[in-house]
């Protein structure tokens, strides 16, 4: 049968097949495989001893590990704090920039720079800024009198997590600004004009027009940001490697350490599965409770 | 009074813009400054903001004595191949989803959406074992395959929305003229979505260029490292060579920034089509 003899439906299935092969082979199947590994004792250092089925033993071991709960706590704290800040600042900036002014294109272009820089490289940049000897942040704060001596921002467990959050906010707020700005520009100007005629003030306009009309784009942006933050790996790996004393270790980082430093694939996969379930739960909450319709076009 | 008020507002707005763009660009400008400072002033305390002399020697050193050119080559090969495969497979799938009568569209679309949210860490252990068994660790293919998979959702979403904007009468006219379904796809519709493909290609390329977790895990030998992983390994044995790291960072980000500035409209439209509209 030649390709030109195909009916519409046959062609449809043939065209979509390669994408489905990738998705099933490289994403769906491996997730089940991760679950399978998490139920076996697979230690690459002693692989010759076999890979016996151990049921939920790995799960029990991980749940008794304080480091796991610490990583979960760090991940939740990081996600909640950085995404809140990003949404708040991004929304504010979008509202301010949503007008015509000179130099608008420069602002818009500069907004894309942190987005385009690889996360790891922004981690390297911030590590230099935070440095306790040659870091410019210490320099500025000393000159302004905020601090009396240099602070080791990322070498100190009380400031390390906040340092990571600030770096993430720097990298991602512009992106949020961009998404919300795009949403703002879809709101018809006439709505504001007629509100003005009805005597509404700026605040009422914001509450009654801007927020309701932006609701779905805000929720979608929020979901994407929370999921990305929940998976955080590269930024932390480069900035602090999860330290000092695991105070910035995220779930992804902890899983990666177990897998590729300890070569304990069984227990590492448990943490991978938990991260996956976390993402699933967050998406479920958004789709079911907030009614985010992601397939809307 | 009103005029004065307006004036103050204008100044405040200008101030906000300066601070906003300043904070966004400062870290990057600082890194550039570090890369051209003479060694003697790199570690001086208090920090010298204005260097007494500037030199681009570090850039020459980086490009001639380190593995950075290899990392760049690896990243280029991986990102370009991923982009090509993604565009081909993605536009086929998107055409099928947007314009052909197939069953299970809704399920497929939600599946694609689900993949776009997958945490990479949740599949890294089996992928590592599979790639090891196939001898694909430390290879280009070992990165291209997972990168393609994870960039496909974005590709399919953007291209599906592009395919939907084209009037359906075009295919019908082609059919009336005796074209087969396949010919209508290749000859009539595909050329019309070239702008969409271009936008998608930019986004997929940047994504693949920036990826870290898989690259760190699968390609451990120095000769196969990509740029993000290679740069983090630039640590030096005793002291962190900040001047060199800064120069290397600038070398690999400048092309990205130039690209972003040139294609900013396309990127913004792609980003908002891919994530705001979902």
mmCIF file of N, CA, C and O in Angstrom, chain A residues 3-4 8-9 12-13 15 19 22 26-27 30-31 33-34 96 101 108-110 112 114 116 118 120-121 124 127 129 134-136 139 143 170 182 220 227 231 233 237 252 256 260 269 272 279 294 296-297, chain B residues 13 16-17 21 23-24 30-31 47 49 89 92 96 100-101 103 113 117-119 121-123 125-126 128 145 149 164 180-181 210 212-213 217 231-232 235 242 249 252 256 260-261 265 272 275-278:
data_model
loop_
_atom_site.group_PDB
_atom_site.id
_atom_site.type_symbol
_atom_site.label_atom_id
_atom_site.label_comp_id
_atom_site.label_asym_id
_atom_site.label_seq_id
_atom_site.Cartn_x
_atom_site.Cartn_y
_atom_site.Cartn_z
ATOM 1 N N UNK A 3 1.749 5.372 0.266
ATOM 2 C CA UNK A 3 1.352 6.435 1.200
ATOM 3 C C UNK A 3 0.239 7.297 0.614
ATOM 4 O O UNK A 3 -0.593 7.839 1.324
ATOM 5 N N UNK A 4 0.192 7.370 -0.739
ATOM 6 C CA UNK A 4 -0.830 8.210 -1.361
ATOM 7 C C UNK A 4 -2.199 7.544 -1.422
ATOM 8 O O UNK A 4 -3.188 8.183 -1.725
ATOM 9 N N UNK A 8 -8.006 9.175 5.133
ATOM 10 C CA UNK A 8 -7.707 10.243 6.086
ATOM 11 C C UNK A 8 -7.321 9.684 7.453
ATOM 12 O O UNK A 8 -6.326 10.073 8.047
ATOM 13 N N UNK A 9 -8.115 8.725 7.919
ATOM 14 C CA UNK A 9 -7.859 8.203 9.262
ATOM 15 C C UNK A 9 -6.550 7.421 9.316
ATOM 16 O O UNK A 9 -5.770 7.575 10.248
ATOM 17 N N UNK A 12 -3.793 9.765 9.465
ATOM 18 C CA UNK A 12 -3.771 10.370 10.799
ATOM 19 C C UNK A 12 -3.010 9.515 11.791
ATOM 20 O O UNK A 12 -2.153 9.997 12.520
ATOM 21 N N UNK A 13 -3.310 8.210 11.796
ATOM 22 C CA UNK A 13 -2.627 7.323 12.747
ATOM 23 C C UNK A 13 -1.141 7.193 12.428
ATOM 24 O O UNK A 13 -0.301 7.160 13.323
ATOM 25 N N UNK A 15 0.761 9.406 10.985
ATOM 26 C CA UNK A 15 1.478 10.644 11.301
ATOM 27 C C UNK A 15 1.720 10.808 12.790
ATOM 28 O O UNK A 15 2.716 11.376 13.218
ATOM 29 N N UNK A 19 5.395 10.166 17.295
ATOM 30 C CA UNK A 19 5.331 10.930 18.544
ATOM 31 C C UNK A 19 4.887 10.031 19.691
ATOM 32 O O UNK A 19 5.441 10.080 20.793
ATOM 33 N N UNK A 22 7.707 7.748 20.909
ATOM 34 C CA UNK A 22 8.612 8.460 21.819
ATOM 35 C C UNK A 22 7.977 8.602 23.201
ATOM 36 O O UNK A 22 8.603 8.316 24.219
ATOM 37 N N UNK A 26 9.799 6.526 25.985
ATOM 38 C CA UNK A 26 10.803 7.280 26.749
ATOM 39 C C UNK A 26 10.187 7.999 27.940
ATOM 40 O O UNK A 26 10.894 8.557 28.778
ATOM 41 N N UNK A 27 8.859 8.029 28.058
ATOM 42 C CA UNK A 27 8.283 8.690 29.229
ATOM 43 C C UNK A 27 7.372 7.769 30.033
ATOM 44 O O UNK A 27 7.590 7.553 31.221
ATOM 45 N N UNK A 30 9.198 4.261 31.128
ATOM 46 C CA UNK A 30 10.179 4.453 32.201
ATOM 47 C C UNK A 30 9.558 4.776 33.561
ATOM 48 O O UNK A 30 10.118 4.376 34.586
ATOM 49 N N UNK A 31 8.427 5.479 33.587
ATOM 50 C CA UNK A 31 7.820 5.759 34.894
ATOM 51 C C UNK A 31 7.425 4.459 35.586
ATOM 52 O O UNK A 31 7.703 4.258 36.776
ATOM 53 N N UNK A 33 8.724 1.638 34.995
ATOM 54 C CA UNK A 33 9.989 0.973 35.295
ATOM 55 C C UNK A 33 10.588 1.530 36.604
ATOM 56 O O UNK A 33 11.143 0.773 37.397
ATOM 57 N N UNK A 34 10.452 2.831 36.812
ATOM 58 C CA UNK A 34 10.946 3.426 38.062
ATOM 59 C C UNK A 34 10.216 2.818 39.249
ATOM 60 O O UNK A 34 10.823 2.475 40.269
ATOM 61 N N UNK A 96 2.344 47.397 35.666
ATOM 62 C CA UNK A 96 3.035 48.666 35.453
ATOM 63 C C UNK A 96 3.492 48.841 34.006
ATOM 64 O O UNK A 96 3.455 49.926 33.460
ATOM 65 N N UNK A 101 4.967 53.324 26.339
ATOM 66 C CA UNK A 101 5.957 54.305 26.794
ATOM 67 C C UNK A 101 7.221 54.123 25.974
ATOM 68 O O UNK A 101 7.417 53.103 25.310
ATOM 69 N N UNK A 108 11.182 45.004 27.336
ATOM 70 C CA UNK A 108 10.704 43.678 26.974
ATOM 71 C C UNK A 108 11.855 42.754 26.608
ATOM 72 O O UNK A 108 11.862 41.579 26.938
ATOM 73 N N UNK A 109 12.849 43.313 25.933
ATOM 74 C CA UNK A 109 13.998 42.497 25.551
ATOM 75 C C UNK A 109 14.799 42.093 26.782
ATOM 76 O O UNK A 109 15.217 40.943 26.915
ATOM 77 N N UNK A 110 14.981 43.036 27.714
ATOM 78 C CA UNK A 110 15.786 42.718 28.890
ATOM 79 C C UNK A 110 15.098 41.647 29.733
ATOM 80 O O UNK A 110 15.744 40.845 30.396
ATOM 81 N N UNK A 112 13.663 39.108 28.668
ATOM 82 C CA UNK A 112 13.909 37.765 28.120
ATOM 83 C C UNK A 112 15.306 37.228 28.468
ATOM 84 O O UNK A 112 15.554 36.035 28.346
ATOM 85 N N UNK A 114 17.133 36.883 31.447
ATOM 86 C CA UNK A 114 17.222 35.837 32.476
ATOM 87 C C UNK A 114 16.551 34.539 32.035
ATOM 88 O O UNK A 114 17.007 33.453 32.387
ATOM 89 N N UNK A 116 16.447 33.308 29.004
ATOM 90 C CA UNK A 116 17.236 32.586 28.010
ATOM 91 C C UNK A 116 18.524 32.006 28.596
ATOM 92 O O UNK A 116 19.034 31.017 28.100
ATOM 93 N N UNK A 118 20.837 29.745 30.558
ATOM 94 C CA UNK A 118 20.622 28.427 31.163
ATOM 95 C C UNK A 118 20.563 28.539 32.685
ATOM 96 O O UNK A 118 21.329 29.312 33.272
ATOM 97 N N UNK A 120 21.595 26.660 34.969
ATOM 98 C CA UNK A 120 22.852 26.360 35.637
ATOM 99 C C UNK A 120 23.783 27.565 35.570
ATOM 100 O O UNK A 120 24.524 27.849 36.504
ATOM 101 N N UNK A 121 23.762 28.249 34.445
ATOM 102 C CA UNK A 121 24.652 29.397 34.322
ATOM 103 C C UNK A 121 24.180 30.537 35.214
ATOM 104 O O UNK A 121 24.993 31.220 35.828
ATOM 105 N N UNK A 124 25.637 29.788 38.419
ATOM 106 C CA UNK A 124 27.052 30.188 38.495
ATOM 107 C C UNK A 124 27.186 31.688 38.706
ATOM 108 O O UNK A 124 28.022 32.145 39.493
ATOM 109 N N UNK A 127 26.320 32.503 42.239
ATOM 110 C CA UNK A 127 27.321 32.046 43.200
ATOM 111 C C UNK A 127 28.433 33.077 43.328
ATOM 112 O O UNK A 127 28.970 33.291 44.406
ATOM 113 N N UNK A 129 28.001 36.340 42.733
ATOM 114 C CA UNK A 129 27.444 37.519 43.404
ATOM 115 C C UNK A 129 27.385 37.319 44.917
ATOM 116 O O UNK A 129 27.569 38.249 45.684
ATOM 117 N N UNK A 134 34.594 38.050 47.262
ATOM 118 C CA UNK A 134 34.571 38.939 46.104
ATOM 119 C C UNK A 134 33.154 39.168 45.601
ATOM 120 O O UNK A 134 32.956 39.680 44.518
ATOM 121 N N UNK A 135 32.168 38.777 46.418
ATOM 122 C CA UNK A 135 30.779 38.927 45.974
ATOM 123 C C UNK A 135 30.317 40.374 46.050
ATOM 124 O O UNK A 135 30.567 41.064 47.039
ATOM 125 N N UNK A 136 29.636 40.810 45.023
ATOM 126 C CA UNK A 136 29.236 42.216 44.961
ATOM 127 C C UNK A 136 28.064 42.501 45.897
ATOM 128 O O UNK A 136 27.844 43.625 46.319
ATOM 129 N N UNK A 139 29.503 43.547 49.027
ATOM 130 C CA UNK A 139 30.095 44.865 48.821
ATOM 131 C C UNK A 139 29.037 45.961 48.917
ATOM 132 O O UNK A 139 29.202 46.942 49.640
ATOM 133 N N UNK A 143 28.633 48.749 51.921
ATOM 134 C CA UNK A 143 28.673 50.181 51.636
ATOM 135 C C UNK A 143 27.421 50.882 52.120
ATOM 136 O O UNK A 143 27.455 52.031 52.549
ATOM 137 N N UNK A 170 14.860 35.951 40.524
ATOM 138 C CA UNK A 170 15.494 36.769 39.479
ATOM 139 C C UNK A 170 15.313 36.119 38.116
ATOM 140 O O UNK A 170 14.984 36.759 37.129
ATOM 141 N N UNK A 182 0.887 39.166 28.461
ATOM 142 C CA UNK A 182 0.160 38.652 27.294
ATOM 143 C C UNK A 182 -1.321 38.508 27.608
ATOM 144 O O UNK A 182 -2.179 38.808 26.783
ATOM 145 N N UNK A 220 -2.999 29.026 35.070
ATOM 146 C CA UNK A 220 -2.130 28.199 34.237
ATOM 147 C C UNK A 220 -0.665 28.536 34.508
ATOM 148 O O UNK A 220 0.167 27.650 34.708
ATOM 149 N N UNK A 227 4.944 23.545 39.317
ATOM 150 C CA UNK A 227 5.510 22.257 38.899
ATOM 151 C C UNK A 227 7.004 22.384 38.636
ATOM 152 O O UNK A 227 7.794 21.532 39.039
ATOM 153 N N UNK A 231 10.224 20.577 40.872
ATOM 154 C CA UNK A 231 11.228 19.695 40.278
ATOM 155 C C UNK A 231 12.638 20.262 40.402
ATOM 156 O O UNK A 231 13.568 19.707 39.837
ATOM 157 N N UNK A 233 16.261 21.387 40.393
ATOM 158 C CA UNK A 233 17.469 20.562 40.508
ATOM 159 C C UNK A 233 18.732 21.371 40.190
ATOM 160 O O UNK A 233 19.575 21.585 41.047
ATOM 161 N N UNK A 237 21.801 22.554 42.620
ATOM 162 C CA UNK A 237 23.007 21.752 42.475
ATOM 163 C C UNK A 237 24.219 22.653 42.271
ATOM 164 O O UNK A 237 25.279 22.433 42.859
ATOM 165 N N UNK A 252 14.438 16.318 44.142
ATOM 166 C CA UNK A 252 15.162 15.878 42.951
ATOM 167 C C UNK A 252 16.643 15.686 43.252
ATOM 168 O O UNK A 252 17.275 14.731 42.794
ATOM 169 N N UNK A 256 18.742 12.230 43.144
ATOM 170 C CA UNK A 256 19.928 12.115 42.294
ATOM 171 C C UNK A 256 21.144 11.659 43.094
ATOM 172 O O UNK A 256 21.939 10.843 42.613
ATOM 173 N N UNK A 260 22.945 8.307 41.950
ATOM 174 C CA UNK A 260 24.203 8.337 41.214
ATOM 175 C C UNK A 260 25.427 8.597 42.080
ATOM 176 O O UNK A 260 26.546 8.528 41.593
ATOM 177 N N UNK A 269 14.983 5.428 43.584
ATOM 178 C CA UNK A 269 13.762 5.413 42.785
ATOM 179 C C UNK A 269 12.526 5.686 43.639
ATOM 180 O O UNK A 269 11.536 6.214 43.135
ATOM 181 N N UNK A 272 12.271 9.270 43.570
ATOM 182 C CA UNK A 272 11.780 9.668 42.246
ATOM 183 C C UNK A 272 10.271 9.477 42.150
ATOM 184 O O UNK A 272 9.559 10.348 41.648
ATOM 185 N N UNK A 279 4.033 15.796 41.809
ATOM 186 C CA UNK A 279 3.645 16.523 40.603
ATOM 187 C C UNK A 279 2.219 16.145 40.189
ATOM 188 O O UNK A 279 1.397 16.994 39.837
ATOM 189 N N UNK A 294 -6.777 22.850 30.709
ATOM 190 C CA UNK A 294 -5.521 23.014 29.996
ATOM 191 C C UNK A 294 -5.636 22.705 28.516
ATOM 192 O O UNK A 294 -4.804 23.104 27.726
ATOM 193 N N UNK A 296 -8.027 23.713 26.677
ATOM 194 C CA UNK A 296 -8.755 24.801 26.037
ATOM 195 C C UNK A 296 -7.913 25.436 24.927
ATOM 196 O O UNK A 296 -6.720 25.638 25.075
ATOM 197 N N UNK A 297 -8.574 25.752 23.858
ATOM 198 C CA UNK A 297 -7.827 26.423 22.790
ATOM 199 C C UNK A 297 -8.559 27.680 22.396
ATOM 200 O O UNK A 297 -9.756 27.685 22.289
ATOM 201 N N UNK B 13 7.630 56.400 37.438
ATOM 202 C CA UNK B 13 7.536 55.297 36.495
ATOM 203 C C UNK B 13 8.887 55.051 35.831
ATOM 204 O O UNK B 13 9.335 53.904 35.704
ATOM 205 N N UNK B 16 11.101 53.325 38.227
ATOM 206 C CA UNK B 16 10.746 51.905 38.320
ATOM 207 C C UNK B 16 11.352 51.128 37.152
ATOM 208 O O UNK B 16 11.922 50.052 37.331
ATOM 209 N N UNK B 17 11.231 51.688 35.935
ATOM 210 C CA UNK B 17 11.764 50.994 34.761
ATOM 211 C C UNK B 17 13.267 50.788 34.875
ATOM 212 O O UNK B 17 13.788 49.708 34.575
ATOM 213 N N UNK B 21 14.788 47.036 34.988
ATOM 214 C CA UNK B 21 15.739 46.523 33.993
ATOM 215 C C UNK B 21 17.138 46.408 34.598
ATOM 216 O O UNK B 21 17.907 45.533 34.228
ATOM 217 N N UNK B 23 17.953 45.575 37.749
ATOM 218 C CA UNK B 23 18.068 44.333 38.519
ATOM 219 C C UNK B 23 18.150 43.138 37.576
ATOM 220 O O UNK B 23 18.899 42.196 37.805
ATOM 221 N N UNK B 24 17.386 43.201 36.493
ATOM 222 C CA UNK B 24 17.385 42.067 35.569
ATOM 223 C C UNK B 24 18.734 41.910 34.885
ATOM 224 O O UNK B 24 19.237 40.800 34.737
ATOM 225 N N UNK B 30 27.666 42.316 35.569
ATOM 226 C CA UNK B 30 28.709 42.123 36.560
ATOM 227 C C UNK B 30 29.651 40.997 36.132
ATOM 228 O O UNK B 30 30.865 41.094 36.240
ATOM 229 N N UNK B 31 29.038 39.940 35.651
ATOM 230 C CA UNK B 31 29.831 38.800 35.188
ATOM 231 C C UNK B 31 30.768 39.242 34.052
ATOM 232 O O UNK B 31 31.918 38.822 34.001
ATOM 233 N N UNK B 47 35.936 45.623 46.779
ATOM 234 C CA UNK B 47 35.833 45.383 45.347
ATOM 235 C C UNK B 47 36.058 46.654 44.540
ATOM 236 O O UNK B 47 35.573 47.720 44.909
ATOM 237 N N UNK B 49 35.036 48.577 41.460
ATOM 238 C CA UNK B 49 33.937 48.552 40.486
ATOM 239 C C UNK B 49 34.415 48.931 39.098
ATOM 240 O O UNK B 49 33.916 48.422 38.104
ATOM 241 N N UNK B 89 8.730 15.149 13.658
ATOM 242 C CA UNK B 89 7.747 14.289 14.323
ATOM 243 C C UNK B 89 6.592 15.110 14.880
ATOM 244 O O UNK B 89 5.422 14.719 14.781
ATOM 245 N N UNK B 92 4.124 16.346 12.183
ATOM 246 C CA UNK B 92 3.270 15.237 11.738
ATOM 247 C C UNK B 92 2.138 15.006 12.739
ATOM 248 O O UNK B 92 0.955 14.934 12.377
ATOM 249 N N UNK B 96 -1.978 15.747 12.364
ATOM 250 C CA UNK B 96 -2.957 14.691 12.601
ATOM 251 C C UNK B 96 -3.987 15.127 13.633
ATOM 252 O O UNK B 96 -5.190 14.944 13.452
ATOM 253 N N UNK B 100 -6.948 16.025 11.015
ATOM 254 C CA UNK B 100 -7.416 14.739 10.489
ATOM 255 C C UNK B 100 -8.403 14.103 11.452
ATOM 256 O O UNK B 100 -8.409 14.382 12.649
ATOM 257 N N UNK B 101 -9.225 13.233 10.900
ATOM 258 C CA UNK B 101 -10.275 12.603 11.681
ATOM 259 C C UNK B 101 -9.728 11.335 12.322
ATOM 260 O O UNK B 101 -9.788 10.265 11.730
ATOM 261 N N UNK B 103 -9.413 8.898 16.019
ATOM 262 C CA UNK B 103 -10.083 8.684 17.304
ATOM 263 C C UNK B 103 -9.129 8.940 18.458
ATOM 264 O O UNK B 103 -7.924 8.829 18.314
ATOM 265 N N UNK B 113 -0.016 16.493 27.300
ATOM 266 C CA UNK B 113 0.045 17.497 28.355
ATOM 267 C C UNK B 113 0.692 16.924 29.608
ATOM 268 O O UNK B 113 1.531 17.564 30.251
ATOM 269 N N UNK B 117 4.559 17.772 31.967
ATOM 270 C CA UNK B 117 4.732 18.058 33.398
ATOM 271 C C UNK B 117 5.612 17.035 34.096
ATOM 272 O O UNK B 117 5.898 17.182 35.275
ATOM 273 N N UNK B 118 6.005 15.989 33.397
ATOM 274 C CA UNK B 118 6.812 14.936 34.004
ATOM 275 C C UNK B 118 8.086 15.496 34.624
ATOM 276 O O UNK B 118 8.832 16.200 33.972
ATOM 277 N N UNK B 119 8.370 15.147 35.883
ATOM 278 C CA UNK B 119 9.684 15.514 36.407
ATOM 279 C C UNK B 119 10.750 14.588 35.815
ATOM 280 O O UNK B 119 10.573 13.369 35.815
ATOM 281 N N UNK B 121 13.460 13.732 36.928
ATOM 282 C CA UNK B 121 14.070 12.835 37.915
ATOM 283 C C UNK B 121 13.289 11.530 38.036
ATOM 284 O O UNK B 121 13.849 10.505 38.402
ATOM 285 N N UNK B 122 11.996 11.548 37.674
ATOM 286 C CA UNK B 122 11.195 10.347 37.894
ATOM 287 C C UNK B 122 11.477 9.265 36.860
ATOM 288 O O UNK B 122 11.014 8.143 36.999
ATOM 289 N N UNK B 123 12.229 9.594 35.807
ATOM 290 C CA UNK B 123 12.537 8.549 34.838
ATOM 291 C C UNK B 123 14.036 8.388 34.626
ATOM 292 O O UNK B 123 14.476 7.598 33.805
ATOM 293 N N UNK B 125 16.393 7.060 36.461
ATOM 294 C CA UNK B 125 17.052 5.796 36.792
ATOM 295 C C UNK B 125 16.841 4.717 35.723
ATOM 296 O O UNK B 125 17.826 4.115 35.276
ATOM 297 N N UNK B 126 15.600 4.462 35.264
ATOM 298 C CA UNK B 126 15.468 3.459 34.200
ATOM 299 C C UNK B 126 16.145 3.889 32.898
ATOM 300 O O UNK B 126 16.757 3.048 32.224
ATOM 301 N N UNK B 128 18.800 5.626 32.549
ATOM 302 C CA UNK B 128 20.238 5.381 32.715
ATOM 303 C C UNK B 128 20.550 3.913 32.448
ATOM 304 O O UNK B 128 21.477 3.586 31.694
ATOM 305 N N UNK B 145 17.500 11.489 22.337
ATOM 306 C CA UNK B 145 16.236 10.760 22.497
ATOM 307 C C UNK B 145 15.390 11.325 23.650
ATOM 308 O O UNK B 145 14.230 11.698 23.435
ATOM 309 N N UNK B 149 11.780 13.656 23.413
ATOM 310 C CA UNK B 149 10.555 13.269 24.099
ATOM 311 C C UNK B 149 10.001 14.430 24.921
ATOM 312 O O UNK B 149 8.812 14.724 24.880
ATOM 313 N N UNK B 164 -4.400 24.903 13.243
ATOM 314 C CA UNK B 164 -5.833 25.183 13.348
ATOM 315 C C UNK B 164 -6.213 26.511 12.727
ATOM 316 O O UNK B 164 -7.377 26.740 12.418
ATOM 317 N N UNK B 180 -3.892 13.574 -2.865
ATOM 318 C CA UNK B 180 -4.212 12.625 -1.800
ATOM 319 C C UNK B 180 -4.100 13.352 -0.474
ATOM 320 O O UNK B 180 -3.616 14.480 -0.398
ATOM 321 N N UNK B 181 -4.524 12.683 0.624
ATOM 322 C CA UNK B 181 -4.444 13.307 1.943
ATOM 323 C C UNK B 181 -2.999 13.658 2.281
ATOM 324 O O UNK B 181 -2.695 14.696 2.850
ATOM 325 N N UNK B 210 19.940 24.273 27.118
ATOM 326 C CA UNK B 210 20.037 24.584 28.542
ATOM 327 C C UNK B 210 19.892 23.375 29.460
ATOM 328 O O UNK B 210 20.090 23.501 30.654
ATOM 329 N N UNK B 212 20.115 20.218 31.853
ATOM 330 C CA UNK B 212 21.214 19.919 32.760
ATOM 331 C C UNK B 212 21.147 18.513 33.353
ATOM 332 O O UNK B 212 22.134 17.770 33.305
ATOM 333 N N UNK B 213 19.991 18.109 33.874
ATOM 334 C CA UNK B 213 19.908 16.860 34.635
ATOM 335 C C UNK B 213 20.340 15.638 33.823
ATOM 336 O O UNK B 213 21.192 14.858 34.250
ATOM 337 N N UNK B 217 23.916 13.398 34.010
ATOM 338 C CA UNK B 217 23.847 12.003 34.412
ATOM 339 C C UNK B 217 24.336 11.046 33.332
ATOM 340 O O UNK B 217 25.011 10.066 33.631
ATOM 341 N N UNK B 231 30.540 23.765 32.054
ATOM 342 C CA UNK B 231 30.868 24.995 32.783
ATOM 343 C C UNK B 231 30.904 24.778 34.286
ATOM 344 O O UNK B 231 31.735 25.356 34.983
ATOM 345 N N UNK B 232 30.004 23.932 34.800
ATOM 346 C CA UNK B 232 30.003 23.729 36.244
ATOM 347 C C UNK B 232 31.228 22.923 36.679
ATOM 348 O O UNK B 232 31.585 22.920 37.845
ATOM 349 N N UNK B 235 35.712 24.056 37.811
ATOM 350 C CA UNK B 235 35.903 24.590 39.153
ATOM 351 C C UNK B 235 37.360 24.811 39.543
ATOM 352 O O UNK B 235 37.630 25.562 40.466
ATOM 353 N N UNK B 242 37.372 32.365 39.026
ATOM 354 C CA UNK B 242 36.187 33.155 38.696
ATOM 355 C C UNK B 242 36.330 33.942 37.401
ATOM 356 O O UNK B 242 35.361 34.114 36.659
ATOM 357 N N UNK B 249 31.200 31.920 30.730
ATOM 358 C CA UNK B 249 29.762 32.177 30.810
ATOM 359 C C UNK B 249 29.325 33.177 29.747
ATOM 360 O O UNK B 249 28.312 32.985 29.071
ATOM 361 N N UNK B 252 29.236 31.715 26.160
ATOM 362 C CA UNK B 252 28.099 30.863 25.784
ATOM 363 C C UNK B 252 26.755 31.568 25.894
ATOM 364 O O UNK B 252 25.778 31.115 25.311
ATOM 365 N N UNK B 256 23.152 33.341 22.761
ATOM 366 C CA UNK B 256 21.759 33.143 23.166
ATOM 367 C C UNK B 256 21.039 34.484 23.270
ATOM 368 O O UNK B 256 19.925 34.647 22.772
ATOM 369 N N UNK B 260 17.934 35.780 21.180
ATOM 370 C CA UNK B 260 16.680 36.142 21.840
ATOM 371 C C UNK B 260 16.231 37.538 21.415
ATOM 372 O O UNK B 260 15.056 37.777 21.155
ATOM 373 N N UNK B 261 17.200 38.458 21.322
ATOM 374 C CA UNK B 261 16.831 39.817 20.940
ATOM 375 C C UNK B 261 16.302 39.856 19.509
ATOM 376 O O UNK B 261 15.321 40.528 19.216
ATOM 377 N N UNK B 265 10.008 38.654 19.275
ATOM 378 C CA UNK B 265 8.567 38.605 19.016
ATOM 379 C C UNK B 265 8.078 37.175 18.848
ATOM 380 O O UNK B 265 7.069 36.767 19.398
ATOM 381 N N UNK B 272 3.672 32.280 24.810
ATOM 382 C CA UNK B 272 2.316 32.511 25.285
ATOM 383 C C UNK B 272 1.337 31.546 24.624
ATOM 384 O O UNK B 272 0.369 31.140 25.246
ATOM 385 N N UNK B 275 2.041 28.179 26.669
ATOM 386 C CA UNK B 275 1.698 27.983 28.070
ATOM 387 C C UNK B 275 0.483 28.762 28.542
ATOM 388 O O UNK B 275 -0.234 28.274 29.395
ATOM 389 N N UNK B 276 0.223 29.932 27.997
ATOM 390 C CA UNK B 276 -0.977 30.619 28.465
ATOM 391 C C UNK B 276 -2.219 29.928 27.926
ATOM 392 O O UNK B 276 -3.117 29.554 28.655
ATOM 393 N N UNK B 277 -2.199 29.686 26.635
ATOM 394 C CA UNK B 277 -3.360 29.011 26.059
ATOM 395 C C UNK B 277 -3.311 27.525 26.357
ATOM 396 O O UNK B 277 -4.292 26.833 26.213
ATOM 397 N N UNK B 278 -2.155 27.034 26.777
ATOM 398 C CA UNK B 278 -2.031 25.605 27.091
ATOM 399 C C UNK B 278 -2.002 24.823 25.831
ATOM 400 O O UNK B 278 -2.670 23.838 25.671
#
